[in-house]
């Protein structure tokens, strides 16, 4: 056998072994255990949540029922108008939207949006306090030719106008890290280092970063090391399969059990929300994917 053919055979054998191994491990991670009442039993090391927008075809009430049946207690990215529905099912709004026009592109890095943003957050923070919620999302906005330093200064100026109110009400404002390579072209807060610098300049425990694992794998990689080195600045996590933002199983490149273990090792007590777009056509298939993802992440 020639050297070239031998290498090809070994490569194929190894590829098959890795694929089978990864599938077996993930299936083992997703093995369901039940408590005495017959409901699914989670380990309690991860506070699980799910982003509503990924299940657009599933009515919110149906999603709430599924979340209760799976056995966790929170839904992400919910605005004030839908909080009563979550309350009805005894579920928590683990990451809130304000009640205004939420925009990823018109953010705190541009002073012309500050007046409206300050109004939106000033209105929602007291409502969150009344409802018992503690975390609200924000965005940097697009660059539109702006340099990093100007964006940082503008974000600091705008966020400092609302941080005292957030601190007074026990609310944490969290800026999401999004990739600018595939999904959100020109988004400014697209690297952990930029977001961490913003946290340092603001110097408040009531401002954190929402570390989206999917987005940061695309734009910078090195996910576990980044979490280990910067976890004090991360207040929330989102998942998603890379590439494609679909299921977090063996069909994609990230190994979520290891990532979740790294998060737990930092002492993190916040929420980790599933934010992948399920590939199933029927609602029952989409919710089955959610259940499997929760089990994969339940380390």
Short mmCIF file of C-alpha atoms in Angstrom, two decimals:
data_model
loop_
_atom_site.label_atom_id
_atom_site.label_comp_id
_atom_site.label_asym_id
_atom_site.label_seq_id
_atom_site.Cartn_x
_atom_site.Cartn_y
_atom_site.Cartn_z
CA UNK A 1 0.00 0.00 0.00
CA UNK A 2 1.38 3.42 -0.94
CA UNK A 3 2.04 6.07 1.72
CA UNK A 4 -0.68 8.28 0.24
CA UNK A 5 -3.30 5.50 0.34
CA UNK A 6 -2.28 4.48 3.86
CA UNK A 7 -2.73 8.04 5.06
CA UNK A 8 -6.16 8.20 3.44
CA UNK A 9 -7.25 4.95 5.12
CA UNK A 10 -6.02 6.10 8.54
CA UNK A 11 -7.71 9.48 8.08
CA UNK A 12 -11.04 7.84 7.22
CA UNK A 13 -10.80 5.44 10.15
CA UNK A 14 -10.05 8.25 12.58
CA UNK A 15 -12.85 10.40 11.21
CA UNK A 16 -15.30 7.54 11.67
CA UNK A 17 -14.07 6.89 15.21
CA UNK A 18 -14.41 10.52 16.19
CA UNK A 19 -17.91 10.77 14.76
CA UNK A 20 -19.09 7.60 16.51
CA UNK A 21 -17.37 8.62 19.75
CA UNK A 22 -18.88 12.10 19.80
CA UNK A 23 -22.34 10.76 19.06
CA UNK A 24 -22.08 8.15 21.81
CA UNK A 25 -20.88 10.67 24.39
CA UNK A 26 -23.57 13.22 23.53
CA UNK A 27 -26.26 10.56 23.61
CA UNK A 28 -24.99 9.51 27.04
CA UNK A 29 -25.07 13.15 28.19
CA UNK A 30 -28.65 13.41 26.94
CA UNK A 31 -29.79 10.26 28.76
CA UNK A 32 -32.89 11.12 30.73
CA UNK A 33 -33.28 10.35 34.43
CA UNK A 34 -36.50 10.85 36.35
CA UNK A 35 -37.33 11.76 39.92
CA UNK A 36 -39.86 10.06 42.21
CA UNK A 37 -42.75 11.91 40.56
CA UNK A 38 -41.80 10.60 37.12
CA UNK A 39 -40.65 14.02 35.86
CA UNK A 40 -37.23 14.59 34.33
CA UNK A 41 -34.53 15.13 36.94
CA UNK A 42 -31.87 17.78 36.27
CA UNK A 43 -28.60 17.95 38.19
CA UNK A 44 -28.99 21.55 39.38
CA UNK A 45 -25.52 22.78 38.37
CA UNK A 46 -26.82 24.78 35.40
CA UNK A 47 -29.72 27.24 35.50
CA UNK A 48 -31.36 26.42 32.18
CA UNK A 49 -33.37 28.76 30.00
CA UNK A 50 -34.48 29.01 26.37
CA UNK A 51 -34.81 31.93 23.95
CA UNK A 52 -38.39 32.32 22.81
CA UNK A 53 -37.63 33.69 19.33
CA UNK A 54 -36.09 30.37 18.23
CA UNK A 55 -39.53 28.76 18.57
CA UNK A 56 -41.57 31.29 16.61
CA UNK A 57 -44.08 28.70 15.43
CA UNK A 58 -44.71 27.55 19.01
CA UNK A 59 -47.23 29.74 20.87
CA UNK A 60 -45.76 31.16 24.07
CA UNK A 61 -48.24 29.25 26.24
CA UNK A 62 -47.25 25.98 24.56
CA UNK A 63 -43.57 26.80 25.04
CA UNK A 64 -44.22 27.54 28.71
CA UNK A 65 -45.92 24.18 29.12
CA UNK A 66 -43.00 22.41 27.41
CA UNK A 67 -40.47 24.17 29.64
CA UNK A 68 -42.40 23.05 32.72
CA UNK A 69 -42.57 19.47 31.42
CA UNK A 70 -38.85 19.35 30.62
CA UNK A 71 -38.16 20.52 34.14
CA UNK A 72 -36.51 23.94 34.07
CA UNK A 73 -37.95 27.30 34.97
CA UNK A 74 -37.01 30.23 32.72
CA UNK A 75 -37.43 31.77 29.28
CA UNK A 76 -35.09 34.36 27.73
CA UNK A 77 -35.73 37.53 25.75
CA UNK A 78 -39.22 38.35 26.95
CA UNK A 79 -40.67 41.87 27.02
CA UNK A 80 -43.08 43.31 29.61
CA UNK A 81 -46.23 42.48 27.64
CA UNK A 82 -45.52 38.74 27.95
CA UNK A 83 -44.38 38.65 31.56
CA UNK A 84 -47.93 37.84 32.79
CA UNK A 85 -47.91 34.64 30.70
CA UNK A 86 -44.65 33.53 32.31
CA UNK A 87 -46.07 34.35 35.74
CA UNK A 88 -49.11 32.21 34.94
CA UNK A 89 -46.86 29.17 34.54
CA UNK A 90 -44.51 30.03 37.38
CA UNK A 91 -41.63 30.74 35.00
CA UNK A 92 -38.90 33.37 35.26
CA UNK A 93 -37.88 35.96 32.66
CA UNK A 94 -34.14 35.25 32.76
CA UNK A 95 -33.24 37.94 30.23
CA UNK A 96 -35.66 40.79 29.61
CA UNK A 97 -36.27 43.06 26.67
CA UNK A 98 -37.34 46.62 27.34
CA UNK A 99 -40.78 47.55 26.04
CA UNK A 100 -39.61 49.80 23.18
CA UNK A 101 -38.30 49.08 19.72
CA UNK A 102 -35.42 46.67 20.34
CA UNK A 103 -32.63 47.15 17.78
CA UNK A 104 -29.28 45.42 17.41
CA UNK A 105 -28.03 48.06 14.98
CA UNK A 106 -29.11 51.27 16.74
CA UNK A 107 -27.24 50.93 20.00
CA UNK A 108 -25.30 52.73 22.71
CA UNK A 109 -22.25 53.33 20.50
CA UNK A 110 -24.10 56.11 18.65
CA UNK A 111 -25.07 59.19 20.67
CA UNK A 112 -28.04 59.96 18.44
CA UNK A 113 -29.83 56.92 19.90
CA UNK A 114 -29.05 57.70 23.55
CA UNK A 115 -32.17 59.74 24.29
CA UNK A 116 -34.54 56.97 23.19
CA UNK A 117 -32.48 54.19 24.76
CA UNK A 118 -32.26 55.98 28.10
CA UNK A 119 -36.04 56.47 28.02
CA UNK A 120 -36.66 52.78 27.22
CA UNK A 121 -34.38 51.48 29.99
CA UNK A 122 -35.53 54.06 32.52
CA UNK A 123 -39.09 52.84 31.98
CA UNK A 124 -38.39 49.10 32.09
CA UNK A 125 -36.00 48.89 35.05
CA UNK A 126 -38.63 49.81 37.70
CA UNK A 127 -41.06 47.38 36.03
CA UNK A 128 -38.45 44.64 36.30
CA UNK A 129 -38.00 45.42 39.98
CA UNK A 130 -41.74 45.07 40.54
CA UNK A 131 -41.84 41.78 38.61
CA UNK A 132 -38.80 40.37 40.40
CA UNK A 133 -36.54 40.20 37.33
CA UNK A 134 -32.88 41.16 37.39
CA UNK A 135 -31.36 41.07 33.89
CA UNK A 136 -32.01 43.12 30.77
CA UNK A 137 -30.24 42.93 27.42
CA UNK A 138 -28.64 45.77 25.48
CA UNK A 139 -26.65 46.10 22.26
CA UNK A 140 -23.67 48.11 21.05
CA UNK A 141 -25.12 48.86 17.63
CA UNK A 142 -23.36 48.84 14.27
CA UNK A 143 -20.06 50.55 13.55
CA UNK A 144 -21.12 52.56 10.49
CA UNK A 145 -17.48 53.56 10.06
CA UNK A 146 -16.91 54.29 13.75
CA UNK A 147 -13.62 53.26 15.38
CA UNK A 148 -13.49 51.09 18.51
CA UNK A 149 -12.37 53.84 20.86
CA UNK A 150 -15.16 56.23 19.88
CA UNK A 151 -17.67 53.42 20.26
CA UNK A 152 -16.38 52.61 23.74
CA UNK A 153 -16.56 56.24 24.85
CA UNK A 154 -20.10 56.65 23.50
CA UNK A 155 -21.27 53.43 25.16
CA UNK A 156 -19.80 54.52 28.48
CA UNK A 157 -21.49 57.92 28.22
CA UNK A 158 -24.90 56.44 27.45
CA UNK A 159 -24.80 53.53 29.88
CA UNK A 160 -23.65 55.74 32.75
CA UNK A 161 -26.99 57.55 32.44
CA UNK A 162 -28.95 54.41 33.36
CA UNK A 163 -26.55 52.43 35.54
CA UNK A 164 -27.41 54.31 38.79
CA UNK A 165 -31.07 53.35 38.32
CA UNK A 166 -30.08 49.75 37.56
CA UNK A 167 -27.90 49.61 40.67
CA UNK A 168 -30.68 51.05 42.82
CA UNK A 169 -33.15 48.42 41.57
CA UNK A 170 -30.79 45.43 41.59
CA UNK A 171 -30.89 45.09 37.80
CA UNK A 172 -27.92 44.05 35.64
CA UNK A 173 -27.66 45.47 32.13
CA UNK A 174 -26.02 42.94 29.80
CA UNK A 175 -24.55 43.71 26.39
CA UNK A 176 -24.60 40.78 24.01
CA UNK A 177 -21.50 39.72 22.09
CA UNK A 178 -22.55 38.96 18.49
CA UNK A 179 -20.51 37.81 15.51
CA UNK A 180 -19.96 40.30 12.69
CA UNK A 181 -18.63 37.69 10.27
CA UNK A 182 -21.84 35.83 9.37
CA UNK A 183 -24.98 37.03 11.13
CA UNK A 184 -24.59 40.65 12.18
CA UNK A 185 -22.31 42.42 9.74
CA UNK A 186 -20.73 45.58 11.16
CA UNK A 187 -21.83 44.95 14.78
CA UNK A 188 -19.36 46.64 17.12
CA UNK A 189 -19.36 44.41 20.23
CA UNK A 190 -18.08 41.43 18.26
CA UNK A 191 -15.00 40.53 20.32
CA UNK A 192 -14.71 39.60 23.99
CA UNK A 193 -11.78 41.97 24.51
CA UNK A 194 -13.84 44.99 23.39
CA UNK A 195 -16.70 44.03 25.70
CA UNK A 196 -14.38 43.39 28.64
CA UNK A 197 -12.80 46.81 28.16
CA UNK A 198 -16.28 48.36 28.28
CA UNK A 199 -16.97 46.53 31.55
CA UNK A 200 -13.71 47.82 33.02
CA UNK A 201 -14.43 51.41 32.04
CA UNK A 202 -17.93 51.31 33.50
CA UNK A 203 -16.69 49.65 36.69
CA UNK A 204 -20.11 48.48 37.86
CA UNK A 205 -21.22 45.01 38.95
CA UNK A 206 -24.55 45.91 37.33
CA UNK A 207 -23.08 45.83 33.85
CA UNK A 208 -22.00 42.51 32.34
CA UNK A 209 -21.58 40.80 28.98
CA UNK A 210 -23.92 38.22 27.55
CA UNK A 211 -21.42 35.72 26.19
CA UNK A 212 -23.02 34.00 23.21
CA UNK A 213 -21.03 30.82 22.62
CA UNK A 214 -22.27 30.42 19.04
CA UNK A 215 -21.36 33.96 18.04
CA UNK A 216 -17.96 33.99 19.72
CA UNK A 217 -16.95 30.63 18.25
CA UNK A 218 -17.45 32.20 14.82
CA UNK A 219 -15.63 35.47 15.48
CA UNK A 220 -12.79 34.41 17.79
CA UNK A 221 -12.96 30.76 18.91
CA UNK A 222 -11.01 29.63 22.00
CA UNK A 223 -14.30 29.50 23.91
CA UNK A 224 -13.27 27.67 27.09
CA UNK A 225 -10.09 29.66 27.66
CA UNK A 226 -12.03 32.91 27.11
CA UNK A 227 -14.60 31.86 29.70
CA UNK A 228 -11.91 30.86 32.19
CA UNK A 229 -10.01 34.14 31.79
CA UNK A 230 -12.96 36.54 31.67
CA UNK A 231 -15.82 34.87 33.53
CA UNK A 232 -16.12 37.72 36.03
CA UNK A 233 -17.39 39.92 33.17
CA UNK A 234 -19.89 37.37 31.82
CA UNK A 235 -23.36 37.48 33.35
CA UNK A 236 -25.28 35.19 31.00
CA UNK A 237 -24.64 32.57 28.30
CA UNK A 238 -26.36 31.56 25.06
CA UNK A 239 -25.84 28.35 23.08
CA UNK A 240 -26.06 27.42 19.41
CA UNK A 241 -24.56 24.88 17.03
CA UNK A 242 -21.70 25.99 14.76
CA UNK A 243 -22.06 26.25 11.81
CA UNK A 244 -25.70 27.02 11.14
CA UNK A 245 -27.02 27.85 14.62
CA UNK A 246 -28.97 24.62 14.82
CA UNK A 247 -28.96 21.73 17.30
CA UNK A 248 -25.98 21.44 19.66
CA UNK A 249 -25.55 17.71 19.07
CA UNK A 250 -22.92 15.77 17.10
CA UNK A 251 -23.87 17.57 13.85
CA UNK A 252 -21.76 20.63 14.75
CA UNK A 253 -18.25 21.46 15.94
CA UNK A 254 -18.65 22.58 19.57
CA UNK A 255 -18.64 20.07 22.44
CA UNK A 256 -21.10 21.58 24.85
CA UNK A 257 -20.61 19.24 27.85
CA UNK A 258 -17.00 20.47 28.16
CA UNK A 259 -18.05 24.10 27.76
CA UNK A 260 -20.75 23.75 30.41
CA UNK A 261 -18.29 22.11 32.81
CA UNK A 262 -15.93 25.04 32.29
CA UNK A 263 -18.75 27.48 33.09
CA UNK A 264 -19.71 25.57 36.25
CA UNK A 265 -16.04 25.51 37.34
CA UNK A 266 -16.00 29.33 37.39
CA UNK A 267 -18.72 29.34 40.05
CA UNK A 268 -21.26 30.88 37.69
CA UNK A 269 -24.79 30.98 39.15
CA UNK A 270 -26.63 32.81 36.36
CA UNK A 271 -28.58 31.41 33.41
CA UNK A 272 -27.54 29.55 30.28
CA UNK A 273 -30.17 29.78 27.55
CA UNK A 274 -30.58 27.57 24.51
CA UNK A 275 -30.56 29.82 21.44
CA UNK A 276 -30.34 27.40 18.55
CA UNK A 277 -32.89 27.22 15.75
CA UNK A 278 -34.35 23.69 15.75
CA UNK A 279 -34.47 21.94 12.39
CA UNK A 280 -37.63 19.92 13.03
CA UNK A 281 -40.69 20.82 10.98
CA UNK A 282 -43.30 19.99 13.62
CA UNK A 283 -43.54 21.75 16.97
CA UNK A 284 -43.15 18.44 18.80
CA UNK A 285 -39.85 17.81 17.00
CA UNK A 286 -38.58 21.30 17.84
CA UNK A 287 -39.43 20.83 21.50
CA UNK A 288 -37.79 17.39 21.48
CA UNK A 289 -34.59 19.10 20.26
CA UNK A 290 -34.87 21.58 23.12
CA UNK A 291 -35.19 18.77 25.63
CA UNK A 292 -32.13 16.99 24.21
CA UNK A 293 -30.09 20.21 24.31
CA UNK A 294 -30.96 20.82 27.94
CA UNK A 295 -29.86 17.30 28.80
CA UNK A 296 -26.59 17.71 26.85
CA UNK A 297 -25.86 20.87 28.83
CA UNK A 298 -26.97 19.48 32.19
CA UNK A 299 -23.52 18.54 33.47
#
